[in-house]
Amino acid sequence: MEFDVDAEVTIIGIAREDADIYHTLIDQLLADVYQYEMKLAQEGKQTAVIDN
């Protein structure tokens, strides 16, 4: 069985790009949730504790 090294490198590169995108989206989601929690806390509403 032969492997196309260029194709393998391309697949790995795409996977890394996808992982970076998902990591960025998750970071943004956590930041948004944290901001919302802070807003609720300022309004005196009970919130869940988020601990990173």
CSV table of C-alpha atoms in Angstrom, one decimal:
chain,number,residue,atom,x,y,z
A,1,MET,CA,0.0,0.0,0.0
A,2,GLU,CA,1.4,3.4,-1.0
A,3,PHE,CA,0.8,6.7,0.7
A,4,ASP,CA,0.6,10.0,-1.1
A,5,VAL,CA,2.7,12.1,1.3
A,6,ASP,CA,1.5,15.4,-0.1
A,7,ALA,CA,-2.1,14.3,0.4
A,8,GLU,CA,-1.4,13.2,4.0
A,9,VAL,CA,0.3,16.5,4.7
A,10,THR,CA,-2.6,18.4,3.3
A,11,ILE,CA,-5.1,16.4,5.4
A,12,ILE,CA,-3.1,17.0,8.5
A,13,GLY,CA,-2.9,20.7,7.6
A,14,ILE,CA,-6.7,21.0,7.1
A,15,ALA,CA,-7.3,19.1,10.4
A,16,ARG,CA,-5.0,21.6,12.3
A,17,GLU,CA,-6.8,24.5,10.7
A,18,ASP,CA,-10.1,23.1,11.8
A,19,ALA,CA,-8.9,22.4,15.3
A,20,ASP,CA,-7.7,26.1,15.5
A,21,ILE,CA,-11.1,27.3,14.3
A,22,TYR,CA,-12.9,25.1,16.9
A,23,HIS,CA,-10.5,26.2,19.6
A,24,THR,CA,-11.2,29.9,18.7
A,25,LEU,CA,-15.0,29.3,18.7
A,26,ILE,CA,-14.8,27.6,22.1
A,27,ASP,CA,-12.7,30.4,23.6
A,28,GLN,CA,-15.3,32.9,22.3
A,29,LEU,CA,-18.2,30.9,23.6
A,30,LEU,CA,-16.6,30.7,27.1
A,31,ALA,CA,-15.9,34.5,27.0
A,32,ASP,CA,-19.5,35.2,26.0
A,33,VAL,CA,-20.8,32.9,28.8
A,34,TYR,CA,-18.4,34.6,31.3
A,35,GLN,CA,-19.7,38.1,30.2
A,36,TYR,CA,-23.3,37.0,30.6
A,37,GLU,CA,-22.6,35.6,34.1
A,38,MET,CA,-20.9,38.9,35.1
A,39,LYS,CA,-24.0,40.8,33.7
A,40,LEU,CA,-26.3,38.7,35.8
A,41,ALA,CA,-24.2,39.0,38.8
A,42,GLN,CA,-24.2,42.8,38.5
A,43,GLU,CA,-28.0,42.6,38.3
A,44,GLY,CA,-28.0,40.6,41.6
A,45,LYS,CA,-29.3,37.5,40.0
A,46,GLN,CA,-28.0,34.1,41.1
A,47,THR,CA,-25.7,32.5,38.6
A,48,ALA,CA,-23.8,29.3,38.2
A,49,VAL,CA,-20.2,29.3,39.1
A,50,ILE,CA,-17.8,29.0,36.2
A,51,ASP,CA,-14.3,28.0,37.1
A,52,ASN,CA,-11.7,27.7,34.4
